[in-house]
PDB file of C-alpha atoms in Angstrom:
ATOM      1  CA  GLY A  17       0.076  -0.040  -0.028  1.00 90.00           C
ATOM      2  CA  LEU A  18       3.004   2.291   0.063  1.00 96.00           C
ATOM      3  CA  GLU A  19       2.980   4.890  -2.673  1.00 97.00           C
ATOM      4  CA  VAL A  20       6.142   5.841  -4.423  1.00 97.00           C
ATOM      5  CA  GLY A  21       7.093   8.874  -6.591  1.00 96.00           C
ATOM      6  CA  GLY A  22      10.321  10.012  -7.915  1.00 95.00           C
ATOM      7  CA  SER A  23      12.166  12.877  -9.477  1.00 95.00           C
ATOM      8  CA  PRO A  24      15.574  11.849 -11.210  1.00 95.00           C
ATOM      9  CA  ASN A  25      18.505  14.211 -11.250  1.00 95.00           C
ATOM     10  CA  HIS A  26      21.704  12.639 -12.085  1.00 96.00           C
ATOM     11  CA  ARG A  27      24.142  15.372 -11.569  1.00 95.00           C
ATOM     12  CA  VAL A  28      25.212  14.189  -8.215  1.00 95.00           C
ATOM     13  CA  PRO A  29      25.469  10.605  -7.104  1.00 97.00           C
ATOM     14  CA  ALA A  30      23.201  10.957  -3.988  1.00 98.00           C
ATOM     15  CA  VAL A  31      19.641  10.494  -3.267  1.00 98.00           C
ATOM     16  CA  SER A  32      17.100  12.281  -1.187  1.00 98.00           C
ATOM     17  CA  HIS A  33      14.813   9.709   0.711  1.00 98.00           C
ATOM     18  CA  MET A  34      11.637  11.416   1.938  1.00 98.00           C
ATOM     19  CA  LEU A  35       8.954   9.500   3.585  1.00 98.00           C
ATOM     20  CA  TRP A  36       5.654  11.446   4.163  1.00 98.00           C
ATOM     21  CA  LEU A  37       2.985  10.373   6.481  1.00 98.00           C
ATOM     22  CA  ARG A  38      -0.676  11.311   6.112  1.00 98.00           C
ATOM     23  CA  VAL A  39      -0.799  12.388   9.730  1.00 98.00           C
ATOM     24  CA  GLY A  40      -0.186  16.048  11.359  1.00 98.00           C
ATOM     25  CA  ALA A  41      -1.229  18.139  14.272  1.00 98.00           C
ATOM     26  CA  ILE A  42      -4.883  18.216  13.001  1.00 97.00           C
ATOM     27  CA  ASP A  43      -4.762  14.602  13.894  1.00 98.00           C
ATOM     28  CA  ASP A  44      -3.884  15.118  17.701  1.00 98.00           C
ATOM     29  CA  PRO A  45      -6.535  13.646  19.633  1.00 96.00           C
ATOM     30  CA  GLN A  46      -8.863  16.085  21.637  1.00 94.00           C
ATOM     31  CA  GLY A  47      -6.959  17.223  24.789  1.00 96.00           C
ATOM     32  CA  LYS A  48      -3.492  15.897  23.457  1.00 98.00           C
ATOM     33  CA  SER A  49      -2.320  18.618  21.341  1.00 98.00           C
ATOM     34  CA  GLY A  50       1.277  18.253  20.413  1.00 98.00           C
ATOM     35  CA  ILE A  51       1.274  14.447  20.132  1.00 98.00           C
ATOM     36  CA  ALA A  52       2.192  14.573  16.371  1.00 98.00           C
ATOM     37  CA  HIS A  53       5.114  16.626  17.072  1.00 98.00           C
ATOM     38  CA  TYR A  54       6.018  14.863  20.222  1.00 98.00           C
ATOM     39  CA  HIS A  55       5.876  11.485  18.360  1.00 98.00           C
ATOM     40  CA  GLU A  56       8.151  12.830  15.750  1.00 98.00           C
ATOM     41  CA  HIS A  57      10.762  13.309  18.175  1.00 97.00           C
ATOM     42  CA  MET A  58      10.439   9.882  19.621  1.00 97.00           C
ATOM     43  CA  MET A  59      10.770   8.332  16.315  1.00 97.00           C
ATOM     44  CA  TYR A  60      14.727   8.679  16.806  1.00 96.00           C
ATOM     45  CA  ASP A  61      14.531   6.918  20.380  1.00 96.00           C
ATOM     46  CA  GLY A  62      14.877   3.334  19.365  1.00 95.00           C
ATOM     47  CA  THR A  63      13.169   0.201  17.855  1.00 97.00           C
ATOM     48  CA  PRO A  64      13.664  -3.383  18.847  1.00 96.00           C
ATOM     49  CA  ARG A  65      16.293  -3.578  16.272  1.00 96.00           C
ATOM     50  CA  TYR A  66      18.045  -0.413  16.867  1.00 95.00           C
ATOM     51  CA  PRO A  67      18.646   1.139  20.439  1.00 94.00           C
ATOM     52  CA  SER A  68      17.997   4.750  21.096  1.00 93.00           C
ATOM     53  CA  GLY A  69      20.415   7.090  19.107  1.00 91.00           C
ATOM     54  CA  GLU A  70      21.653   4.518  16.683  1.00 95.00           C
ATOM     55  CA  TYR A  71      19.350   5.566  13.873  1.00 95.00           C
ATOM     56  CA  ALA A  72      21.263   8.975  13.489  1.00 95.00           C
ATOM     57  CA  ASN A  73      24.403   7.656  14.477  1.00 96.00           C
ATOM     58  CA  ILE A  74      24.395   5.209  11.524  1.00 97.00           C
ATOM     59  CA  ILE A  75      23.194   7.711   9.168  1.00 97.00           C
ATOM     60  CA  ASN A  76      25.693  10.101  10.199  1.00 96.00           C
ATOM     61  CA  ALA A  77      28.771   7.472   9.932  1.00 97.00           C
ATOM     62  CA  ALA A  78      27.478   6.762   6.409  1.00 97.00           C
ATOM     63  CA  GLY A  79      27.935  10.529   5.563  1.00 97.00           C
ATOM     64  CA  GLY A  80      24.405  11.275   5.247  1.00 97.00           C
ATOM     65  CA  GLN A  81      21.866  13.973   6.834  1.00 97.00           C
ATOM     66  CA  GLN A  82      18.640  13.508   8.286  1.00 97.00           C
ATOM     67  CA  ASN A  83      15.850  15.400   9.771  1.00 97.00           C
ATOM     68  CA  ALA A  84      11.893  15.548  10.111  1.00 98.00           C
ATOM     69  CA  PHE A  85       9.216  18.060  10.445  1.00 98.00           C
ATOM     70  CA  THR A  86       5.722  17.967  11.542  1.00 98.00           C
ATOM     71  CA  GLY A  87       3.004  20.235  10.134  1.00 98.00           C
ATOM     72  CA  HIS A  88      -0.776  20.630  10.260  1.00 98.00           C
ATOM     73  CA  ASP A  89      -1.398  18.166   7.388  1.00 98.00           C
ATOM     74  CA  ALA A  90       1.427  15.886   7.394  1.00 98.00           C
ATOM     75  CA  THR A  91       5.017  14.591   8.948  1.00 98.00           C
ATOM     76  CA  ALA A  92       7.821  14.034   6.949  1.00 98.00           C
ATOM     77  CA  TYR A  93      11.381  12.217   7.405  1.00 98.00           C
ATOM     78  CA  TYR A  94      14.208  12.829   5.099  1.00 98.00           C
ATOM     79  CA  ILE A  95      17.534  11.320   4.617  1.00 98.00           C
ATOM     80  CA  ASP A  96      20.000  12.707   1.947  1.00 98.00           C
ATOM     81  CA  ILE A  97      22.535  10.034   1.483  1.00 98.00           C
ATOM     82  CA  ALA A  98      25.324   8.785  -1.353  1.00 98.00           C
ATOM     83  CA  LYS A  99      23.245   6.642  -3.819  1.00 97.00           C
ATOM     84  CA  ASP A 100      25.358   3.514  -2.813  1.00 97.00           C
ATOM     85  CA  ARG A 101      24.028   3.829   0.703  1.00 97.00           C
ATOM     86  CA  LEU A 102      20.549   3.973  -0.128  1.00 98.00           C
ATOM     87  CA  PRO A 103      19.507   0.640   0.838  1.00 97.00           C
ATOM     88  CA  LEU A 104      20.721   1.316   4.337  1.00 97.00           C
ATOM     89  CA  ALA A 105      18.758   4.445   4.636  1.00 97.00           C
ATOM     90  CA  MET A 106      15.509   2.234   3.328  1.00 97.00           C
ATOM     91  CA  SER A 107      16.286  -0.418   5.780  1.00 97.00           C
ATOM     92  CA  LEU A 108      16.397   2.115   8.654  1.00 97.00           C
ATOM     93  CA  GLU A 109      13.305   3.972   7.753  1.00 97.00           C
ATOM     94  CA  ALA A 110      11.208   0.919   7.047  1.00 97.00           C
ATOM     95  CA  ASN A 111      12.167  -0.391  10.459  1.00 97.00           C
ATOM     96  CA  ARG A 112      10.751   2.647  12.077  1.00 96.00           C
ATOM     97  CA  LEU A 113       7.269   1.841  10.477  1.00 96.00           C
ATOM     98  CA  GLY A 114       7.263  -1.095  12.808  1.00 95.00           C
ATOM     99  CA  PRO A 115       7.184  -1.016  16.632  1.00 96.00           C
ATOM    100  CA  LEU A 116       8.986   1.524  18.388  1.00 97.00           C
ATOM    101  CA  ALA A 117      10.707   0.904  21.693  1.00 97.00           C
ATOM    102  CA  PRO A 118      11.822   4.064  23.482  1.00 96.00           C
ATOM    103  CA  THR A 119      12.432   3.851  27.298  1.00 96.00           C
ATOM    104  CA  ASP A 120      10.626   5.724  30.013  1.00 97.00           C
ATOM    105  CA  ALA A 121      13.779   7.937  30.233  1.00 97.00           C
ATOM    106  CA  ASP A 122      13.511   8.720  26.578  1.00 96.00           C
ATOM    107  CA  ALA A 123      10.050   9.801  26.737  1.00 97.00           C
ATOM    108  CA  ALA A 124      10.698  12.114  29.553  1.00 97.00           C
ATOM    109  CA  LYS A 125      13.555  13.694  27.807  1.00 97.00           C
ATOM    110  CA  GLU A 126      11.906  14.117  24.813  1.00 97.00           C
ATOM    111  CA  LYS A 127       8.804  15.580  26.472  1.00 98.00           C
ATOM    112  CA  GLU A 128      11.362  18.221  28.012  1.00 98.00           C
ATOM    113  CA  VAL A 129      12.645  18.897  24.674  1.00 98.00           C
ATOM    114  CA  ILE A 130       9.503  19.773  23.090  1.00 98.00           C
ATOM    115  CA  ILE A 131       8.242  21.716  26.146  1.00 98.00           C
ATOM    116  CA  GLU A 132      11.663  23.715  26.167  1.00 98.00           C
ATOM    117  CA  GLU A 133      11.029  24.406  22.348  1.00 97.00           C
ATOM    118  CA  ARG A 134       7.681  25.526  22.764  1.00 98.00           C
ATOM    119  CA  ARG A 135       9.094  28.097  25.532  1.00 97.00           C
ATOM    120  CA  GLN A 136      11.819  29.241  22.873  1.00 96.00           C
ATOM    121  CA  ARG A 137       9.747  29.411  19.863  1.00 95.00           C
ATOM    122  CA  ILE A 138       6.363  30.417  21.085  1.00 96.00           C
ATOM    123  CA  GLU A 139       6.270  31.648  24.924  1.00 94.00           C
ATOM    124  CA  ASN A 140       9.043  34.164  24.411  1.00 91.00           C
ATOM    125  CA  ASN A 141       8.187  35.322  21.084  1.00 93.00           C
ATOM    126  CA  PRO A 142       4.921  37.888  20.990  1.00 93.00           C
ATOM    127  CA  THR A 143       4.390  37.523  17.301  1.00 92.00           C
ATOM    128  CA  ALA A 144       4.162  33.717  17.593  1.00 95.00           C
ATOM    129  CA  LEU A 145       1.795  34.211  20.443  1.00 96.00           C
ATOM    130  CA  PHE A 146      -0.386  36.448  18.757  1.00 95.00           C
ATOM    131  CA  SER A 147      -0.464  34.046  15.568  1.00 95.00           C
ATOM    132  CA  GLU A 148      -1.788  31.339  17.810  1.00 96.00           C
ATOM    133  CA  GLN A 149      -4.541  33.537  19.400  1.00 96.00           C
ATOM    134  CA  MET A 150      -5.328  34.578  15.760  1.00 97.00           C
ATOM    135  CA  ALA A 151      -5.772  31.026  14.506  1.00 97.00           C
ATOM    136  CA  ALA A 152      -7.713  29.979  17.675  1.00 96.00           C
ATOM    137  CA  SER A 153     -10.078  32.850  16.830  1.00 96.00           C
ATOM    138  CA  LEU A 154     -10.290  32.448  13.060  1.00 97.00           C
ATOM    139  CA  TYR A 155     -11.119  28.654  13.262  1.00 96.00           C
ATOM    140  CA  ARG A 156     -14.349  28.045  15.141  1.00 94.00           C
ATOM    141  CA  ASN A 157     -14.456  24.063  14.627  1.00 94.00           C
ATOM    142  CA  HIS A 158     -11.520  23.189  12.409  1.00 96.00           C
ATOM    143  CA  ALA A 159      -8.593  21.506  14.049  1.00 96.00           C
ATOM    144  CA  TYR A 160      -6.258  24.113  12.468  1.00 97.00           C
ATOM    145  CA  GLN A 161      -7.170  26.127  15.333  1.00 96.00           C
ATOM    146  CA  ARG A 162      -4.646  24.109  17.550  1.00 96.00           C
ATOM    147  CA  PRO A 163      -0.860  24.875  17.281  1.00 97.00           C
ATOM    148  CA  VAL A 164       1.142  22.332  15.632  1.00 98.00           C
ATOM    149  CA  ILE A 165       3.631  22.265  18.660  1.00 98.00           C
ATOM    150  CA  GLY A 166       0.718  22.143  21.062  1.00 98.00           C
ATOM    151  CA  TRP A 167      -0.878  24.133  24.067  1.00 98.00           C
ATOM    152  CA  MET A 168       1.652  23.919  27.064  1.00 98.00           C
ATOM    153  CA  HIS A 169      -0.998  22.519  29.427  1.00 97.00           C
ATOM    154  CA  GLU A 170      -1.824  19.609  27.171  1.00 98.00           C
ATOM    155  CA  MET A 171       1.997  19.012  26.348  1.00 98.00           C
ATOM    156  CA  GLN A 172       2.694  18.623  29.785  1.00 98.00           C
ATOM    157  CA  GLY A 173       0.311  15.817  30.149  1.00 98.00           C
ATOM    158  CA  LEU A 174       1.264  13.662  26.930  1.00 98.00           C
ATOM    159  CA  THR A 175       2.658  10.101  27.967  1.00 98.00           C
ATOM    160  CA  LYS A 176       4.712   7.498  26.482  1.00 98.00           C
ATOM    161  CA  GLU A 177       1.713   5.447  25.766  1.00 98.00           C
ATOM    162  CA  ASP A 178       0.188   8.144  23.996  1.00 98.00           C
ATOM    163  CA  VAL A 179       3.010   8.356  21.567  1.00 98.00           C
ATOM    164  CA  LEU A 180       2.735   4.395  21.180  1.00 98.00           C
ATOM    165  CA  LYS A 181      -0.911   4.466  20.497  1.00 98.00           C
ATOM    166  CA  PHE A 182      -0.380   7.404  17.852  1.00 98.00           C
ATOM    167  CA  HIS A 183       2.324   5.283  16.294  1.00 98.00           C
ATOM    168  CA  ARG A 184       0.216   2.230  16.083  1.00 97.00           C
ATOM    169  CA  THR A 185      -2.812   4.134  14.744  1.00 97.00           C
ATOM    170  CA  TRP A 186      -1.079   6.273  11.683  1.00 98.00           C
ATOM    171  CA  TYR A 187       2.260   4.951  11.044  1.00 98.00           C
ATOM    172  CA  HIS A 188       1.739   2.177   8.221  1.00 97.00           C
ATOM    173  CA  PRO A 189       2.922   1.780   4.765  1.00 96.00           C
ATOM    174  CA  ASN A 190      -0.492   2.309   3.277  1.00 97.00           C
ATOM    175  CA  ASN A 191      -0.587   5.613   5.036  1.00 98.00           C
ATOM    176  CA  ALA A 192       2.820   6.857   3.704  1.00 98.00           C
ATOM    177  CA  ILE A 193       4.131   8.282   0.316  1.00 98.00           C
ATOM    178  CA  LEU A 194       7.815   7.658  -0.349  1.00 98.00           C
ATOM    179  CA  ILE A 195       9.517  10.329  -2.610  1.00 98.00           C
ATOM    180  CA  LEU A 196      12.839   9.545  -4.090  1.00 98.00           C
ATOM    181  CA  SER A 197      14.834  12.388  -5.804  1.00 97.00           C
ATOM    182  CA  GLY A 198      18.176  12.396  -7.153  1.00 97.00           C
ATOM    183  CA  ASP A 199      20.501   9.775  -8.753  1.00 97.00           C
ATOM    184  CA  ILE A 200      17.996   7.086  -9.263  1.00 97.00           C
ATOM    185  CA  THR A 201      15.826   5.835 -11.998  1.00 96.00           C
ATOM    186  CA  ALA A 202      12.265   3.933 -11.341  1.00 96.00           C
ATOM    187  CA  ALA A 203      13.794   0.660 -12.395  1.00 96.00           C
ATOM    188  CA  GLU A 204      16.605   1.127  -9.812  1.00 96.00           C
ATOM    189  CA  ALA A 205      14.104   1.938  -7.357  1.00 97.00           C
ATOM    190  CA  ARG A 206      11.414  -0.668  -7.594  1.00 96.00           C
ATOM    191  CA  PRO A 207      13.459  -3.625  -6.271  1.00 97.00           C
ATOM    192  CA  LEU A 208      14.790  -1.667  -3.418  1.00 97.00           C
ATOM    193  CA  VAL A 209      11.365  -0.469  -2.233  1.00 97.00           C
ATOM    194  CA  GLU A 210       9.946  -3.951  -2.651  1.00 97.00           C
ATOM    195  CA  ARG A 211      12.860  -5.559  -0.613  1.00 97.00           C
ATOM    196  CA  TYR A 212      12.620  -2.913   2.513  1.00 97.00           C
ATOM    197  CA  TYR A 213       9.125  -2.002   2.523  1.00 97.00           C
ATOM    198  CA  GLY A 214       7.315  -4.958   0.834  1.00 95.00           C
ATOM    199  CA  GLU A 215       7.212  -7.184   3.711  1.00 91.00           C
ATOM    200  CA  LEU A 216       5.464  -4.433   6.150  1.00 95.00           C
ATOM    201  CA  PRO A 217       1.854  -5.461   6.712  1.00 94.00           C
ATOM    202  CA  ARG A 218      -1.234  -3.271   5.542  1.00 94.00           C
ATOM    203  CA  VAL A 219      -3.048  -2.103   8.294  1.00 95.00           C
ATOM    204  CA  PRO A 220      -6.430  -0.365   8.344  1.00 95.00           C
ATOM    205  CA  VAL A 221      -6.259   3.119   8.898  1.00 96.00           C
ATOM    206  CA  SER A 222      -9.301   5.258  10.213  1.00 92.00           C
ATOM    207  CA  ALA A 223     -10.579   8.166   8.313  1.00 94.00           C
ATOM    208  CA  ARG A 224      -9.079  11.474   9.336  1.00 94.00           C
ATOM    209  CA  GLN A 225     -11.627  13.613  11.542  1.00 90.00           C
ATOM    210  CA  TRP A 226     -10.822  17.323  11.513  1.00 90.00           C
ATOM    211  CA  GLY A 227     -13.932  19.035  11.857  1.00 88.00           C
ATOM    212  CA  ASP A 228     -15.471  21.431   9.269  1.00 91.00           C
ATOM    213  CA  GLU A 229     -15.935  25.016   9.329  1.00 92.00           C
ATOM    214  CA  PRO A 230     -19.311  26.907  10.016  1.00 93.00           C
ATOM    215  CA  PRO A 231     -20.209  29.813   8.012  1.00 91.00           C
ATOM    216  CA  GLN A 232     -18.082  32.937   9.007  1.00 90.00           C
ATOM    217  CA  ASN A 233     -20.727  35.376  10.006  1.00 92.00           C
ATOM    218  CA  ALA A 234     -18.796  37.796  12.366  1.00 94.00           C
ATOM    219  CA  ALA A 235     -15.572  39.545  12.156  1.00 94.00           C
ATOM    220  CA  ARG A 236     -13.116  39.306  15.343  1.00 96.00           C
ATOM    221  CA  ASN A 237     -10.899  41.800  16.514  1.00 96.00           C
ATOM    222  CA  LEU A 238      -7.776  40.743  18.644  1.00 96.00           C
ATOM    223  CA  THR A 239      -5.389  43.169  20.698  1.00 96.00           C
ATOM    224  CA  MET A 240      -2.345  41.975  22.147  1.00 95.00           C
ATOM    225  CA  ARG A 241       0.099  43.842  24.305  1.00 92.00           C
ATOM    226  CA  HIS A 242       3.575  42.275  25.370  1.00 90.00           C
ATOM    227  CA  ALA A 243       6.441  43.830  27.245  1.00 89.00           C
ATOM    228  CA  ASN A 244       8.721  42.406  24.526  1.00 87.00           C
ATOM    229  CA  ILE A 245       6.821  44.310  21.622  1.00 86.00           C
ATOM    230  CA  GLN A 246       9.229  47.230  20.462  1.00 84.00           C
ATOM    231  CA  GLN A 247       7.230  47.660  17.189  1.00 88.00           C
ATOM    232  CA  PRO A 248       3.506  47.506  16.727  1.00 92.00           C
ATOM    233  CA  VAL A 249       2.261  45.132  13.901  1.00 93.00           C
ATOM    234  CA  TRP A 250      -1.094  44.942  12.356  1.00 95.00           C
ATOM    235  CA  SER A 251      -2.526  42.039  10.721  1.00 96.00           C
ATOM    236  CA  ARG A 252      -5.903  41.122   8.949  1.00 97.00           C
ATOM    237  CA  VAL A 253      -6.527  37.421   8.123  1.00 97.00           C
ATOM    238  CA  TYR A 254      -9.098  35.876   5.746  1.00 97.00           C
ATOM    239  CA  MET A 255     -10.390  32.335   5.705  1.00 96.00           C
ATOM    240  CA  ALA A 256      -9.771  31.212   2.028  1.00 97.00           C
ATOM    241  CA  PRO A 257     -10.282  28.264  -0.036  1.00 97.00           C
ATOM    242  CA  SER A 258      -7.196  26.090  -1.084  1.00 98.00           C
ATOM    243  CA  LEU A 259      -6.438  23.530  -3.799  1.00 98.00           C
ATOM    244  CA  ALA A 260      -8.048  20.791  -1.370  1.00 96.00           C
ATOM    245  CA  TYR A 261     -10.791  22.700   0.198  1.00 96.00           C
ATOM    246  CA  GLY A 262     -13.767  25.056  -0.847  1.00 95.00           C
ATOM    247  CA  ASP A 263     -13.774  26.702  -4.058  1.00 97.00           C
ATOM    248  CA  LYS A 264     -10.776  25.406  -5.556  1.00 97.00           C
ATOM    249  CA  GLU A 265     -10.912  27.365  -8.658  1.00 98.00           C
ATOM    250  CA  GLN A 266      -9.983  30.557  -6.268  1.00 98.00           C
ATOM    251  CA  ALA A 267      -6.645  29.147  -5.422  1.00 98.00           C
ATOM    252  CA  LEU A 268      -4.567  30.120  -8.176  1.00 98.00           C
ATOM    253  CA  PRO A 269      -5.849  33.793  -8.263  1.00 98.00           C
ATOM    254  CA  LEU A 270      -5.683  34.165  -4.676  1.00 98.00           C
ATOM    255  CA  LEU A 271      -2.058  33.297  -5.099  1.00 98.00           C
ATOM    256  CA  LEU A 272      -1.496  35.534  -7.913  1.00 98.00           C
ATOM    257  CA  LEU A 273      -3.298  38.380  -5.802  1.00 98.00           C
ATOM    258  CA  SER A 274      -1.021  37.878  -2.941  1.00 98.00           C
ATOM    259  CA  GLN A 275       1.949  38.557  -5.013  1.00 97.00           C
ATOM    260  CA  LEU A 276       0.701  41.529  -6.679  1.00 98.00           C
ATOM    261  CA  LEU A 277      -0.513  42.973  -3.455  1.00 98.00           C
ATOM    262  CA  GLY A 278       2.503  42.246  -1.256  1.00 96.00           C
ATOM    263  CA  GLY A 279       4.901  40.061  -3.065  1.00 93.00           C
ATOM    264  CA  GLY A 280       8.120  42.469  -2.616  1.00 93.00           C
ATOM    265  CA  LYS A 281       9.314  45.836  -3.148  1.00 94.00           C
ATOM    266  CA  THR A 282       7.392  46.289  -6.630  1.00 95.00           C
ATOM    267  CA  SER A 283       3.794  45.077  -5.066  1.00 97.00           C
ATOM    268  CA  LYS A 284       1.041  47.353  -5.040  1.00 97.00           C
ATOM    269  CA  LEU A 285       0.657  47.745  -1.213  1.00 97.00           C
ATOM    270  CA  TYR A 286       4.310  48.017  -0.744  1.00 97.00           C
ATOM    271  CA  ARG A 287       4.614  50.900  -3.141  1.00 97.00           C
ATOM    272  CA  LEU A 288       1.361  52.445  -1.886  1.00 97.00           C
ATOM    273  CA  LEU A 289       2.003  52.338   1.789  1.00 97.00           C
ATOM    274  CA  VAL A 290       5.766  52.251   2.074  1.00 96.00           C
ATOM    275  CA  VAL A 291       6.909  54.389  -0.854  1.00 97.00           C
ATOM    276  CA  ASP A 292       4.302  56.976  -1.818  1.00 97.00           C
ATOM    277  CA  LYS A 293       2.462  57.476   1.585  1.00 96.00           C
ATOM    278  CA  LYS A 294       5.297  56.473   3.961  1.00 95.00           C
ATOM    279  CA  ILE A 295       2.899  55.465   6.482  1.00 95.00           C
ATOM    280  CA  ALA A 296       4.241  51.922   6.808  1.00 96.00           C
ATOM    281  CA  SER A 297       7.945  50.346   6.973  1.00 95.00           C
ATOM    282  CA  ALA A 298       7.204  47.044   5.962  1.00 95.00           C
ATOM    283  CA  VAL A 299       4.152  45.083   3.986  1.00 96.00           C
ATOM    284  CA  ASP A 300       3.636  41.573   3.559  1.00 96.00           C
ATOM    285  CA  VAL A 301       0.810  39.456   2.066  1.00 97.00           C
ATOM    286  CA  SER A 302       0.760  35.568   2.334  1.00 97.00           C
ATOM    287  CA  TYR A 303      -1.238  32.928   1.027  1.00 98.00           C
ATOM    288  CA  ASP A 304      -0.785  29.057   1.037  1.00 97.00           C
ATOM    289  CA  LEU A 305      -3.048  26.974  -1.634  1.00 97.00           C
ATOM    290  CA  PHE A 306      -1.346  23.717  -0.520  1.00 97.00           C
ATOM    291  CA  THR A 307      -3.396  23.117   2.744  1.00 97.00           C
ATOM    292  CA  LEU A 308      -5.783  20.356   3.064  1.00 97.00           C
ATOM    293  CA  GLY A 309      -8.211  22.451   4.976  1.00 96.00           C
ATOM    294  CA  PRO A 310      -9.076  25.863   4.694  1.00 97.00           C
ATOM    295  CA  SER A 311      -6.321  28.347   4.060  1.00 98.00           C
ATOM    296  CA  GLU A 312      -5.427  32.018   5.075  1.00 97.00           C
ATOM    297  CA  PHE A 313      -5.140  34.946   3.188  1.00 98.00           C
ATOM    298  CA  GLU A 314      -3.172  37.449   5.308  1.00 98.00           C
ATOM    299  CA  ILE A 315      -2.001  40.862   5.016  1.00 97.00           C
ATOM    300  CA  THR A 316       0.756  42.386   7.623  1.00 96.00           C
ATOM    301  CA  LEU A 317       1.928  45.873   7.662  1.00 95.00           C
ATOM    302  CA  THR A 318       4.474  47.356  10.216  1.00 95.00           C
ATOM    303  CA  PRO A 319       3.413  51.075  10.735  1.00 94.00           C
ATOM    304  CA  GLU A 320       6.027  53.943  10.884  1.00 91.00           C
ATOM    305  CA  ALA A 321       7.011  54.607  14.326  1.00 77.00           C
ATOM    306  CA  ASP A 322       5.407  58.091  14.398  1.00 66.00           C
ATOM    307  CA  ILE A 323       2.051  57.084  12.696  1.00 58.00           C
TER     308      ILE A 323
END
């Protein structure tokens, strides 16, 4: 059930092995926000075959690089490695789709890591704190209202068993997509994928339950004050369709509009507000058309200090 895609590029004898799982922060169970991100960290804390830390040690010793990230919609793990070491990378990654075997000490250590990550990235960052509040206000029912990293009070209650249950629920080959890019062809990739991933069992995976959005009938206004804010910032966010949600035909026009309005120093809003009227020092317009759920069209500007 594993889906496989590729993008050949033969300029360098190396391959990027990227395994995407159809699970992300929007799949965190109610009351356990942050579990998808916590699980991503604990994927490096051992299996019955490889003790904690061995995965990274083996990749590093082979001259490769590896990392991972958790988003709202998906979680991805990548290994960049020399072509002749690709079988090693596949063996290690396929092994992690089987059972995990973290110790209690591993689980406690990683929980402290993610809590400290939240302190550094969110708690000490007024912009990030405000973005969380805006998302929580914008989305009335969809799981996008929860931060990817999780709410602090819920992160503190996560357990090793929560992680293992999450793994058993979502981490199966039929819920994954493998992307191979670099010095490899489909004919070379097929026997490797069949050898290392082919024996992993297909396991039924439940449909993802995110909650849909009710009609947006009222505007919300938020104001936040923080001792660390040196310069005021103004933002306006609109819920918008994406290529996968809502009026999909509007996604590409919205992407074009975001660039026309705020895609650099030649954009309409930059020239109007920064160059001509000189009432702002910075303007940005952002829009992501690749979300699985509703997207956001956001205008942000920094007013001049004396305005």
